[in-house]
mmCIF file of C-alpha atoms in Angstrom:
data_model
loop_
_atom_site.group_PDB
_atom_site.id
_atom_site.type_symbol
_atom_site.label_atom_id
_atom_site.label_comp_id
_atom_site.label_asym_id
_atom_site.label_seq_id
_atom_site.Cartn_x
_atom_site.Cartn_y
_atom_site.Cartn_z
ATOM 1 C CA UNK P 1151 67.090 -56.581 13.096
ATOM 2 C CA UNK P 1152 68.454 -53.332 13.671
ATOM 3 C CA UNK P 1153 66.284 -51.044 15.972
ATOM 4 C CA UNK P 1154 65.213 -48.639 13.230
ATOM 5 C CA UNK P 1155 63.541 -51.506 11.542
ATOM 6 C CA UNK P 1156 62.070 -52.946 14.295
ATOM 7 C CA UNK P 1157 60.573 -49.446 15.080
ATOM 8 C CA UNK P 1158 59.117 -49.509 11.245
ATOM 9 C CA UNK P 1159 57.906 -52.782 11.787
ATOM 10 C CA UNK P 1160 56.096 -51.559 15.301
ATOM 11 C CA UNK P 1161 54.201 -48.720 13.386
ATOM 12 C CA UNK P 1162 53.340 -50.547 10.651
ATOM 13 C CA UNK P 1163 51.271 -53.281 12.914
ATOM 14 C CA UNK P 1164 50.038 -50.056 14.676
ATOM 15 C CA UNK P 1165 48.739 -48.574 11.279
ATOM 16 C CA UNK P 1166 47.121 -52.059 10.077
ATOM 17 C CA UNK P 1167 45.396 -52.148 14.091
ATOM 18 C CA UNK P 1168 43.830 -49.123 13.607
ATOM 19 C CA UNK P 1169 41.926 -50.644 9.857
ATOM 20 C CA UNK P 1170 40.282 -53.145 11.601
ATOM 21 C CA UNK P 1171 37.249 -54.004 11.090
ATOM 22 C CA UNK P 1172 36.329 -52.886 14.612
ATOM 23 C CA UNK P 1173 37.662 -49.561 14.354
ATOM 24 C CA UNK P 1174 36.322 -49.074 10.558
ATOM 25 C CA UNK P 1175 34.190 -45.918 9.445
ATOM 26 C CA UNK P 1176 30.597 -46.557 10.204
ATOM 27 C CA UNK P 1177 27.818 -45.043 7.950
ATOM 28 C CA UNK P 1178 26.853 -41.845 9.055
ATOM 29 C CA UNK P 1179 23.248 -41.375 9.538
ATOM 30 C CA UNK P 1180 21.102 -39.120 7.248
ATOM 31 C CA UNK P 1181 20.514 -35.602 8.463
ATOM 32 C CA UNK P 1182 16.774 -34.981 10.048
ATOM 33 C CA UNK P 1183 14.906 -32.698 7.638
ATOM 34 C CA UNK P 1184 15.171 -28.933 8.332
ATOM 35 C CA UNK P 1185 12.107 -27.134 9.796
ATOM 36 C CA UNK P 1186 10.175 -25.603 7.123
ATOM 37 C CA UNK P 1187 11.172 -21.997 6.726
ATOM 38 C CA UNK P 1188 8.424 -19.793 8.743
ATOM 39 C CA UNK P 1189 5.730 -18.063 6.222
ATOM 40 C CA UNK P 1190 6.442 -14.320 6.006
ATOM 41 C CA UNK P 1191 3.107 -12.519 6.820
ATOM 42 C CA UNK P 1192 2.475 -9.332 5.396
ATOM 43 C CA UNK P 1193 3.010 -6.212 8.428
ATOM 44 C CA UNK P 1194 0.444 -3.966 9.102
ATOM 45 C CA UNK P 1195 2.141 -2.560 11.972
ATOM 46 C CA UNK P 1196 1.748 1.622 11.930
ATOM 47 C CA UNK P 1197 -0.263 4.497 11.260
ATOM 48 C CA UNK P 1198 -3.149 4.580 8.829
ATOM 49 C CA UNK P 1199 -5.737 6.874 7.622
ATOM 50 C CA UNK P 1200 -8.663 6.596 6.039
ATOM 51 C CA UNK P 1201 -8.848 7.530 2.256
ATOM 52 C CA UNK P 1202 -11.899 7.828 0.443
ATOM 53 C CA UNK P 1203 -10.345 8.101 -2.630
ATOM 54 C CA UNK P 1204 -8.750 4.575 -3.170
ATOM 55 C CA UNK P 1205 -11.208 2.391 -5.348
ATOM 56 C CA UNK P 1206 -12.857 -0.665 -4.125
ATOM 57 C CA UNK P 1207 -10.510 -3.725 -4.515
ATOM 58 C CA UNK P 1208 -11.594 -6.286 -7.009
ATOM 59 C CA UNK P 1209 -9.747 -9.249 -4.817
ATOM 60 C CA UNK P 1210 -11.883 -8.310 -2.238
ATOM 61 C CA UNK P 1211 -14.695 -7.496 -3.522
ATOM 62 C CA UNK P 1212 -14.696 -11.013 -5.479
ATOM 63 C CA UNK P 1213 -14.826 -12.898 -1.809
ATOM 64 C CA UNK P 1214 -18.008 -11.192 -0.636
ATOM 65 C CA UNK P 1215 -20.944 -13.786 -0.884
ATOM 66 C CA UNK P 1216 -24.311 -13.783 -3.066
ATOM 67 C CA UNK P 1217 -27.334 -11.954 -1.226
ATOM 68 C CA UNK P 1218 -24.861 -9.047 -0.002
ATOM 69 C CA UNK P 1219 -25.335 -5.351 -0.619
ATOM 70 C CA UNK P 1220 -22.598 -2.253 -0.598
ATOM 71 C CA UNK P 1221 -22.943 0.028 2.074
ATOM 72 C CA UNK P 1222 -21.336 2.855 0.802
ATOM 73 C CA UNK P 1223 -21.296 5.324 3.308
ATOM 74 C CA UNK P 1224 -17.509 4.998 4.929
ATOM 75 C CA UNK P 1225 -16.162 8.093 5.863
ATOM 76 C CA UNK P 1226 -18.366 11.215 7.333
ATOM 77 C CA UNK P 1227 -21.206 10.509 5.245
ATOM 78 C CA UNK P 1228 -24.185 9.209 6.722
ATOM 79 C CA UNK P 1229 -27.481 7.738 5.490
ATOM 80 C CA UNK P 1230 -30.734 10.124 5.670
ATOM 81 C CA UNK P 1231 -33.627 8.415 7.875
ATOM 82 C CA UNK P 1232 -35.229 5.585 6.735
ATOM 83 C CA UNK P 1233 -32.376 4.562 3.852
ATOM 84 C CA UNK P 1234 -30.041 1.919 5.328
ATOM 85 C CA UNK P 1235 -27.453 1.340 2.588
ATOM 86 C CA UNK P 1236 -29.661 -1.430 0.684
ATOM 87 C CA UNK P 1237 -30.049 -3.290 4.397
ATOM 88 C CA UNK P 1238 -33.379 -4.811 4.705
ATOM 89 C CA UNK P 1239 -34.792 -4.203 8.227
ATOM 90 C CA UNK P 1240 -36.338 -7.147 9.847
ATOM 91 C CA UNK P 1241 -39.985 -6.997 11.783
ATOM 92 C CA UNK P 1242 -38.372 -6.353 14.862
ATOM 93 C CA UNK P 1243 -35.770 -3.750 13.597
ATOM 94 C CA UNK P 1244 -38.282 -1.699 12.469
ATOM 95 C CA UNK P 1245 -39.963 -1.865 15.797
ATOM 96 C CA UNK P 1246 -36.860 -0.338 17.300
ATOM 97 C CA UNK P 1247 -36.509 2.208 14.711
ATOM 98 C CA UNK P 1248 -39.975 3.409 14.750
ATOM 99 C CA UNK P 1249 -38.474 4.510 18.702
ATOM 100 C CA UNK P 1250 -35.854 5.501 17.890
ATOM 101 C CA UNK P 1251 -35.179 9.154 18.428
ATOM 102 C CA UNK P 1252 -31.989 11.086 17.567
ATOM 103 C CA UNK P 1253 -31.898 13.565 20.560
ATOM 104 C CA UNK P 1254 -31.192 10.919 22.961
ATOM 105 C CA UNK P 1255 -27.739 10.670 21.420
ATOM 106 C CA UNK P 1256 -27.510 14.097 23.000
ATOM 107 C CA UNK P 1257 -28.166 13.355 26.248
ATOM 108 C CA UNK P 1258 -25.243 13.237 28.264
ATOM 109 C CA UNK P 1259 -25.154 9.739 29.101
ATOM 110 C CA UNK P 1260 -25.531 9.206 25.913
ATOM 111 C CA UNK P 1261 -22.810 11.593 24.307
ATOM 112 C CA UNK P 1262 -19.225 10.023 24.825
ATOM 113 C CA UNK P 1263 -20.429 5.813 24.633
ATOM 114 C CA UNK P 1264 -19.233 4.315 22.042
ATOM 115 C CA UNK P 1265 -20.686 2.473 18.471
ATOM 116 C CA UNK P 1266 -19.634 -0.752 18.206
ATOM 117 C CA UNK P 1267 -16.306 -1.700 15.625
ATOM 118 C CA UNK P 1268 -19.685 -2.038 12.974
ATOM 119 C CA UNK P 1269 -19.845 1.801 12.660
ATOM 120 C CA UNK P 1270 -16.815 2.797 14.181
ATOM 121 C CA UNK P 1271 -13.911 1.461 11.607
ATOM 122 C CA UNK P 1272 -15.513 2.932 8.553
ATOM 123 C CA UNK P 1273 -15.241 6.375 10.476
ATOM 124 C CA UNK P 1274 -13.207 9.562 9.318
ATOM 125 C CA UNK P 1275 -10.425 8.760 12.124
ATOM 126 C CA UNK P 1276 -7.203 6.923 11.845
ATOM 127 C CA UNK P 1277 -5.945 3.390 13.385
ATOM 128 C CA UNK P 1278 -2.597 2.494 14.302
ATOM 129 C CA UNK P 1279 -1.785 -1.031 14.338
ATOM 130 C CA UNK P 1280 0.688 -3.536 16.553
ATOM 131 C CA UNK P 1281 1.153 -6.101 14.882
ATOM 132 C CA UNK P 1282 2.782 -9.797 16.202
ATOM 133 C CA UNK P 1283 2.411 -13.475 15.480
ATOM 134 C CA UNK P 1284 0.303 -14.320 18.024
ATOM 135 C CA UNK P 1285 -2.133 -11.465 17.774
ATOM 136 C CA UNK P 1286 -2.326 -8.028 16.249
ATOM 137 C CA UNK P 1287 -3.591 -4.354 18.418
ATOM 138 C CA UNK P 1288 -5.221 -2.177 16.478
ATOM 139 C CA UNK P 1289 -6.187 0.889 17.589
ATOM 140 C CA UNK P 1290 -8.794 3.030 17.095
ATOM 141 C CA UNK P 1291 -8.922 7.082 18.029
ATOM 142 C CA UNK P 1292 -12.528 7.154 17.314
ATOM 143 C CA UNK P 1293 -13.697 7.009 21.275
ATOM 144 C CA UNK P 1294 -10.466 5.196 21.853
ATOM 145 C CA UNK P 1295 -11.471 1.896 20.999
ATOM 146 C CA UNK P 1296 -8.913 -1.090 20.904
ATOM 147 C CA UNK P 1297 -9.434 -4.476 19.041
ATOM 148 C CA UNK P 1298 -6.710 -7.549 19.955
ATOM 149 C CA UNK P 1299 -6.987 -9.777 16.871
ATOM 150 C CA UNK P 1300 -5.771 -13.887 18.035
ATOM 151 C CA UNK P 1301 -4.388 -15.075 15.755
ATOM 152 C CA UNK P 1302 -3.275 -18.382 17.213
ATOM 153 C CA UNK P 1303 -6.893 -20.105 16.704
ATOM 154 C CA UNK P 1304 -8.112 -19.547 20.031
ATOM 155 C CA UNK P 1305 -11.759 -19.599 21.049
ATOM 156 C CA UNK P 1306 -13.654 -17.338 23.472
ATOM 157 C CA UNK P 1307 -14.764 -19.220 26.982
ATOM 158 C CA UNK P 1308 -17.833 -19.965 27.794
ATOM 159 C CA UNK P 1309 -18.530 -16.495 29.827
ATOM 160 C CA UNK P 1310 -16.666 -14.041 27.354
ATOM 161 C CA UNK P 1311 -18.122 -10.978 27.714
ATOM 162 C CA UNK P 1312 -20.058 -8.845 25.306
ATOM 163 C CA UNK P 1313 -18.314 -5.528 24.554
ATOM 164 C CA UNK P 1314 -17.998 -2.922 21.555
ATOM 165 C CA UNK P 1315 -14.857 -4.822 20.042
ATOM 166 C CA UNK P 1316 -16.202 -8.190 20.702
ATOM 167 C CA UNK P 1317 -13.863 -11.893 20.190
ATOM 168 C CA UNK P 1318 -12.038 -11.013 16.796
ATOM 169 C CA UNK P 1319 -10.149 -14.194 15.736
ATOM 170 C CA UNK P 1320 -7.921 -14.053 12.669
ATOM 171 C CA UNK P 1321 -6.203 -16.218 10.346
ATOM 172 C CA UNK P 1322 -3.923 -15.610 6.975
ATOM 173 C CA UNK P 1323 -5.408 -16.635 3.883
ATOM 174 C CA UNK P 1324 -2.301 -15.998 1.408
ATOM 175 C CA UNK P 1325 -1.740 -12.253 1.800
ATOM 176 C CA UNK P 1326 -5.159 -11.618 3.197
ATOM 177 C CA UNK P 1327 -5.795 -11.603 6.999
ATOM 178 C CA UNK P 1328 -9.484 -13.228 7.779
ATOM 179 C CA UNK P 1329 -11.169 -12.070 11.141
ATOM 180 C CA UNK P 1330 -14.481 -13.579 12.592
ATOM 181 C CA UNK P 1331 -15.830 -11.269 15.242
ATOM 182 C CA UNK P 1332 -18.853 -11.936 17.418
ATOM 183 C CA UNK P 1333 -19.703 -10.940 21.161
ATOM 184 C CA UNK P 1334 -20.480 -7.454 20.173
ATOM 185 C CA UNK P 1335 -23.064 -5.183 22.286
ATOM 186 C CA UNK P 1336 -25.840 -4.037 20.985
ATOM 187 C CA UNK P 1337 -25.363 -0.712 18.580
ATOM 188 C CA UNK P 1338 -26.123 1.463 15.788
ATOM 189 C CA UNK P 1339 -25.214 0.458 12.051
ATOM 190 C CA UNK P 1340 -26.137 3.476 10.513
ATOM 191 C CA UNK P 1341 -26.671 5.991 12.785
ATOM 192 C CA UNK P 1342 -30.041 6.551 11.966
ATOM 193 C CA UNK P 1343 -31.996 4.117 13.691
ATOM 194 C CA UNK P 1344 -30.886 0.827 12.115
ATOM 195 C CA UNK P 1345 -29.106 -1.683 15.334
ATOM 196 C CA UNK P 1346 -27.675 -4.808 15.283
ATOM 197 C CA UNK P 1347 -28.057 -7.414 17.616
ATOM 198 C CA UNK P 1348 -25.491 -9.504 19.901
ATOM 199 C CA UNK P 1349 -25.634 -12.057 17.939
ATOM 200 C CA UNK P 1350 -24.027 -10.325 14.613
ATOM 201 C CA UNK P 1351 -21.279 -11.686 13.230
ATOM 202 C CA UNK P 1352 -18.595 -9.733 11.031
ATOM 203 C CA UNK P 1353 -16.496 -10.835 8.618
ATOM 204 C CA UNK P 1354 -12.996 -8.555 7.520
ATOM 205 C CA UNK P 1355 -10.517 -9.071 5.130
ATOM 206 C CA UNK P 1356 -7.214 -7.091 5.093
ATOM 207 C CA UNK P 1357 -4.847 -6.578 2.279
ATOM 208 C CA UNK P 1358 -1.907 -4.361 1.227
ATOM 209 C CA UNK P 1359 -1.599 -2.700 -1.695
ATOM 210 C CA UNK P 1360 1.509 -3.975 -4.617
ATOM 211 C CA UNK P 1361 3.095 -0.980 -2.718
ATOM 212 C CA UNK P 1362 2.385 -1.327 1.089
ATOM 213 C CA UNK P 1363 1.280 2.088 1.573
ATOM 214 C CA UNK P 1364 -2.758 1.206 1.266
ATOM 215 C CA UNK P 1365 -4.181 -1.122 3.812
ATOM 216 C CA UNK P 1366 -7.647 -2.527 2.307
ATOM 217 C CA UNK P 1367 -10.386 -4.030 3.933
ATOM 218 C CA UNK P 1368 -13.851 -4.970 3.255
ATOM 219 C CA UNK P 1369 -16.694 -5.373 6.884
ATOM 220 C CA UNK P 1370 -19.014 -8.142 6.049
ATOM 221 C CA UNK P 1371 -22.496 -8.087 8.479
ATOM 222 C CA UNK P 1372 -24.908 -11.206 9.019
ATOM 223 C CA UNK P 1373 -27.690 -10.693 11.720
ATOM 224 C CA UNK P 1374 -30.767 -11.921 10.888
ATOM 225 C CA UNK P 1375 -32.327 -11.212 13.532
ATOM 226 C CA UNK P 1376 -31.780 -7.374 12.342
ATOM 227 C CA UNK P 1377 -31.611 -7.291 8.664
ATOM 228 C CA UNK P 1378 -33.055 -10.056 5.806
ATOM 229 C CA UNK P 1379 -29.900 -9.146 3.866
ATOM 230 C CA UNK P 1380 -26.147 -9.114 4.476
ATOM 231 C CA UNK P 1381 -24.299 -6.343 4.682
ATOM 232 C CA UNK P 1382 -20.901 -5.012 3.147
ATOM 233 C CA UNK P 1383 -18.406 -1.817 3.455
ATOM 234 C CA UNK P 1384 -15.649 -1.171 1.619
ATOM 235 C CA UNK P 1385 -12.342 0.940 3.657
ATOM 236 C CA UNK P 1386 -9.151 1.695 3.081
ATOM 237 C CA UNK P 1387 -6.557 3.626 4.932
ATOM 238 C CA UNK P 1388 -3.389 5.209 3.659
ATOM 239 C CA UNK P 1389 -0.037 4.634 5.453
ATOM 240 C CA UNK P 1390 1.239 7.955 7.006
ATOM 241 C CA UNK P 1391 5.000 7.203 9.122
ATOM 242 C CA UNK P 1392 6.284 9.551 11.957
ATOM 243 C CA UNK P 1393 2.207 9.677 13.418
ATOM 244 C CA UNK P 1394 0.612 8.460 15.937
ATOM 245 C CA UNK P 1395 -3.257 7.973 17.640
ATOM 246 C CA UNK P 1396 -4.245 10.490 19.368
ATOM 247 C CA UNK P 1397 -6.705 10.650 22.884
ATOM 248 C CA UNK P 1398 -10.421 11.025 22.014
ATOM 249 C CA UNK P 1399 -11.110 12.654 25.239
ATOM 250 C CA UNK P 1400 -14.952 12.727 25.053
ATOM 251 C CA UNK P 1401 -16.570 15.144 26.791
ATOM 252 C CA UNK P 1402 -20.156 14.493 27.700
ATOM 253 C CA UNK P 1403 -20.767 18.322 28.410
ATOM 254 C CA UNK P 1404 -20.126 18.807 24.969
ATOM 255 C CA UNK P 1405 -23.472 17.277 24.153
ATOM 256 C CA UNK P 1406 -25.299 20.105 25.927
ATOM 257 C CA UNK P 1407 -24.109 22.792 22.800
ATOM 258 C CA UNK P 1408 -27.120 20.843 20.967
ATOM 259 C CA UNK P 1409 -29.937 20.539 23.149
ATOM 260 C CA UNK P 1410 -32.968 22.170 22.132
ATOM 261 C CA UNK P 1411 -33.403 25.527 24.080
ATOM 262 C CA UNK P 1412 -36.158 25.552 26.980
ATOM 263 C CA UNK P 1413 -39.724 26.873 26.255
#
């Protein structure tokens, strides 16, 4: 056998080694399942002030409960004494109210505390919001209030403190951000006598509108140790880029331009 031949022989036992059934393709294994694609939230992150104008949102609207009234008094207008937006006082609210007298708000301890996100948020100032997926900033320039929203389901300890932004947790219902707030000070619903207690709990809901530039929400109020009734405003803001919250810079002194002169 001539050596080219032999050499042909030697790679074609070579070639037949390498099919064996030792060396033969083995199945290959299914691929793991990809991760679900994260859910896009809608952003609220920016600059937003309130508008008056926008209509009350049906969507919204359609969520609040039975046994609720409309407040509707967002924006500078306020209630005249003894008319609390439909609230029913309770025995001990009017107790309070029947002390309540509106010159103390000028005294100058008084003048620069704050209301409590209850009365605040439907106010004639803007927000400006920071928004992330673990919780959303949203801040306030009336008396420079700031909220952090959680958003990843965490509960407030044992000793959380009472304050005038309270525990908000949120979650997404669709398009719709949900946020439960409690541990909230005492303070004034309607700025004309009317409190809650520390034991009210608010309801929001947050939408866009179909073209991003309206941010909707409805404030949802349960404290019956206040009012019989529940509680509901309506508030929208309107997107405005390029701007930004300014300082509040309360100045108690300021209070003095409306004391009563002395006798």
């Amino acid at each position: 056998m001539s050596r080219f031949a032999l050499a042909g022989l030697v790679a074609a036992l070579l070639l037949s080694a390498g099919c064996s059934n030792q060396d033969s393709p083995r199945p290959v294994a299914p691929a793991a399942p990809s991760a679900p694609a994260a859910t896009v939230h809608p952003d609220f992150s920016g600059f937003w002030n309130l508008d008056m104008k926008v209509p009350r949102d049906a969507a919204l609207m359609a969520l609040v409960p039975p046994n609720t009234v409309f407040m509707d008094d967002t924006g500078p207008v306020e209630f005249p004494a003894g008319n609390y937006g439909g609230l029913i006082p309770t025995p001990a609210a009017q107790a309070a109210i029947r002390k309540w007298n509106p010159r103390d708000q000028l005294k100058p301890e008084n003048a620069c505390r704050p209301p409590s996100i209850v009365y605040a948020l439907q106010g004639p100032f803007p927000i400006e919001i920071f928004q992330s997926d673990v919780f959303i900033v949203m801040k306030l320039e009336y008396y420079d209030l700031v909220r952090i929203i959680f958003l990843d389901g965490r509960k407030p300890e044992p000793d959380y403190p009472h304050s005038m932004t309270g525990f908000s947790s949120g979650h997404w219902e669709g398009t719709t951000l949900v946020v439960e707030t409690t541990h909230l000070e005492v303070a004034t619903v309607t700025n004309n006598g009317l409190d809650h207690s520390e034991a009210i709990r608010v309801t929001e809901r947050f939408r866009l509108s179909p073209d991003h530039q309206v941010l909707m929400a409805t404030q949802e109020y349960e404290d019956p140790a206040m009012f019989e009734n529940r509680g509901v405003r309506f508030i929208a803001w309107r997107r405005q880029p390029g701007q930004h919250v300014f300082p509040y810079e309360c100045d108690p002194g300021f209070a003095g331009n409306y004391q009563e002169p002395k006798k």
